[in-house]
């Protein structure tokens, strides 16, 4: 080929790399870099290299070999002396062209490197091909064995040939040996006689596991449900992108609507993705889908690499009808996507808190748009972001304002804890709550108690100096865990024996304050002796399967009182729960966070939703020291719309999301002075750029983070705010991202931050 060129006129320089076969390709790396890099592709790799494959390339000073993702095959953008790739890591693309495009969009939106996104979205098990192995297979050599033996074979060899002939397909060596009741010796002898041909193959993913779950029929939809479903069906049948916000009160039958929409999608031979919060990914939820569809794959973070890999491959073959999973399932490689559902859209766990810090809702919107399919965001308490978009017409609002079967919403009673004598003496269950529990239990009902503080006592407090005992590595109070008598930090893995003397003033008299779920459990057992009670929180539910055991016990009625953290606030559907007690509604309310009110409303509304799910009725008791606070008042009246209208007006006035976009910049390092000075310097630089370019943007801060020290690093942050996110993206890319950080200071960029700690 090169010789032919000698007889051709001089080509323009780019033709050297863009003729016949491709000779140049673009790569991105797991680094915060913005643009892809060009590399030459040596002859040996031409034709084999495709976008979506990983390769080894020399990179940086010293040409260290690193992994790059191939994102394009095109002529180089510059003619500088290009390096060559040195090897292919994958034999076939592990990412589709559509996924490459989507991940590039994520990198742009969330201000991180494209390669960082790719590194994060492909599960480790897929990257290292966990669980697959080369298998040696044998098949009959049809030329040497035209159906009958050319020679008389020894008994065992004949048996092996017969078994293989009956099977009618290639078989693994050991499998054949088992079938023919022989060892591998006779089979190897047949290979030597050339009667069998052997070859290797990767074992494939196999079929989606068939789980034996009793199938249940579709329910007859209520008029409201049918109306909502019709809107969704119309988008499905029109094969168009259309995003819906399904606002349905707890128990209004949202899941039933999802299932019917998915049924339509499956009817087209397409696949649906259902995202649920990680803690809702319970066996109960999964069973609900498995009882309705033949082939359901589950993706969650507790799977082994090889399990994830197997599911990923099965999904990619199109054999899976429904993918149910947490946040990252939004990347499931469905070949013909038909619908995406995000249940409990308001859940914070849909936002990833490491790079890439994406929100599954935004990614799902973008993916649905690109693939031309509908998206359903469902919640009883949608985020203000979603609600405001529905008001603006960007999402189509669908509503289910009533519970199924005409069940009323449970009445909510607010109990002012400031006036309760039992609470003054250190208890957490006040008089009214205790009476309500007694009544519910006496009437053979079940009780759910919600408290979102785990541990025994959330605060260790020094009587002498009045200070809290904090983690030596973090600016966080230690929590006493009585079981192992340890004071633990919930932000890092620090723990110690609770100090007898205050670490600050060295005086004795450290006391335990407040109630966590462990202490609540002790109090419940003391106040209700002989009544079975189970605690569900991340400490008690460590063992795999413990979730299922606990919930099954409650479903069967063996457990009468279920107490726990957020883990029990979502999705549970137990008709016999006649009382829900919110032990302390104020835990979230006073957090220094612009969403504290919104979260308080959500928490109360969601836990309240766990009762009144049958004609037995149910009620809710909320203990609070601030019964006049707006979110608590509105939640007690089940008035979501009243609450959001008020809250939105406030957000607009303050210039907070959803009216303005935020980008949070966090700096951290071992020296507080250096981190503070860097934050000041960067803040100043951004302010100057905003002024001189007259950008409609603001810098709030810098200031120490609410948690000013974490894992021994000091933390400062600032928020960039603007009516348009694009303004901030430009500001950051052109100026912030180019800022030279001191060696000891690290920086994180969080677009649309949810966690402001
Ligand atoms: P949500 O997700 O809105 O909280 P669910 O979908 O969990 O509500 O439904 C609540 C309960 O009502 C479930 O037990 C469900 O089986 C039942 N349900 C839903 N739709 C119907 C219906 N059309 N007829 C009878 N029961 C229904
Ligand atoms: Zn700590």
Short mmCIF file of N, CA and C in Angstrom, two decimals, residues 37 63 92 242 267 325 335 380 393 409 429 476 480 507 538 553 697 705 735 739:
data_model
loop_
_atom_site.label_atom_id
_atom_site.label_comp_id
_atom_site.label_asym_id
_atom_site.label_seq_id
_atom_site.Cartn_x
_atom_site.Cartn_y
_atom_site.Cartn_z
N UNK A 37 -7.67 13.25 22.99
CA UNK A 37 -6.31 13.29 22.47
C UNK A 37 -6.20 12.43 21.21
N UNK A 63 6.09 8.93 29.04
CA UNK A 63 5.29 7.99 28.25
C UNK A 63 4.81 6.78 29.02
N UNK A 92 -13.81 -6.06 21.55
CA UNK A 92 -15.03 -5.48 20.99
C UNK A 92 -15.40 -4.28 21.85
N UNK A 242 -41.29 12.08 25.69
CA UNK A 242 -42.16 12.98 26.43
C UNK A 242 -41.92 12.73 27.92
N UNK A 267 -44.59 -5.29 25.06
CA UNK A 267 -45.36 -5.76 23.90
C UNK A 267 -44.72 -5.38 22.57
N UNK A 325 -33.21 -0.99 39.04
CA UNK A 325 -31.93 -0.74 39.68
C UNK A 325 -31.86 0.62 40.31
N UNK A 335 -30.76 -2.62 24.37
CA UNK A 335 -30.59 -2.34 22.94
C UNK A 335 -31.75 -1.54 22.35
N UNK A 380 -44.73 11.19 45.51
CA UNK A 380 -45.80 11.85 46.27
C UNK A 380 -45.34 13.25 46.67
N UNK A 393 -44.18 23.81 32.05
CA UNK A 393 -44.55 23.05 30.86
C UNK A 393 -43.45 22.15 30.31
N UNK A 409 -56.60 9.73 53.31
CA UNK A 409 -55.25 9.97 53.82
C UNK A 409 -55.34 9.91 55.34
N UNK A 429 -40.21 8.66 73.71
CA UNK A 429 -41.61 8.38 73.39
C UNK A 429 -42.47 9.14 74.40
N UNK A 476 -17.37 16.82 63.41
CA UNK A 476 -18.63 16.10 63.54
C UNK A 476 -18.69 15.50 64.94
N UNK A 480 -22.59 7.73 70.22
CA UNK A 480 -22.30 6.58 71.07
C UNK A 480 -23.07 5.36 70.58
N UNK A 507 -12.04 17.75 82.02
CA UNK A 507 -12.79 17.49 83.25
C UNK A 507 -13.65 16.24 83.07
N UNK A 538 -28.88 1.09 59.25
CA UNK A 538 -27.74 0.53 58.53
C UNK A 538 -26.80 -0.25 59.46
N UNK A 553 -41.01 -10.71 58.53
CA UNK A 553 -41.53 -10.88 59.88
C UNK A 553 -42.63 -9.87 60.18
N UNK A 697 -23.93 36.41 36.98
CA UNK A 697 -23.61 35.33 37.92
C UNK A 697 -23.10 35.93 39.22
N UNK A 705 -16.81 25.11 55.09
CA UNK A 705 -17.98 24.25 54.90
C UNK A 705 -18.65 24.03 56.26
N UNK A 735 -12.25 29.91 33.15
CA UNK A 735 -11.42 30.54 34.18
C UNK A 735 -11.13 29.62 35.35
N UNK A 739 -7.40 27.45 36.84
CA UNK A 739 -6.72 27.97 38.02
C UNK A 739 -5.68 26.97 38.51
#
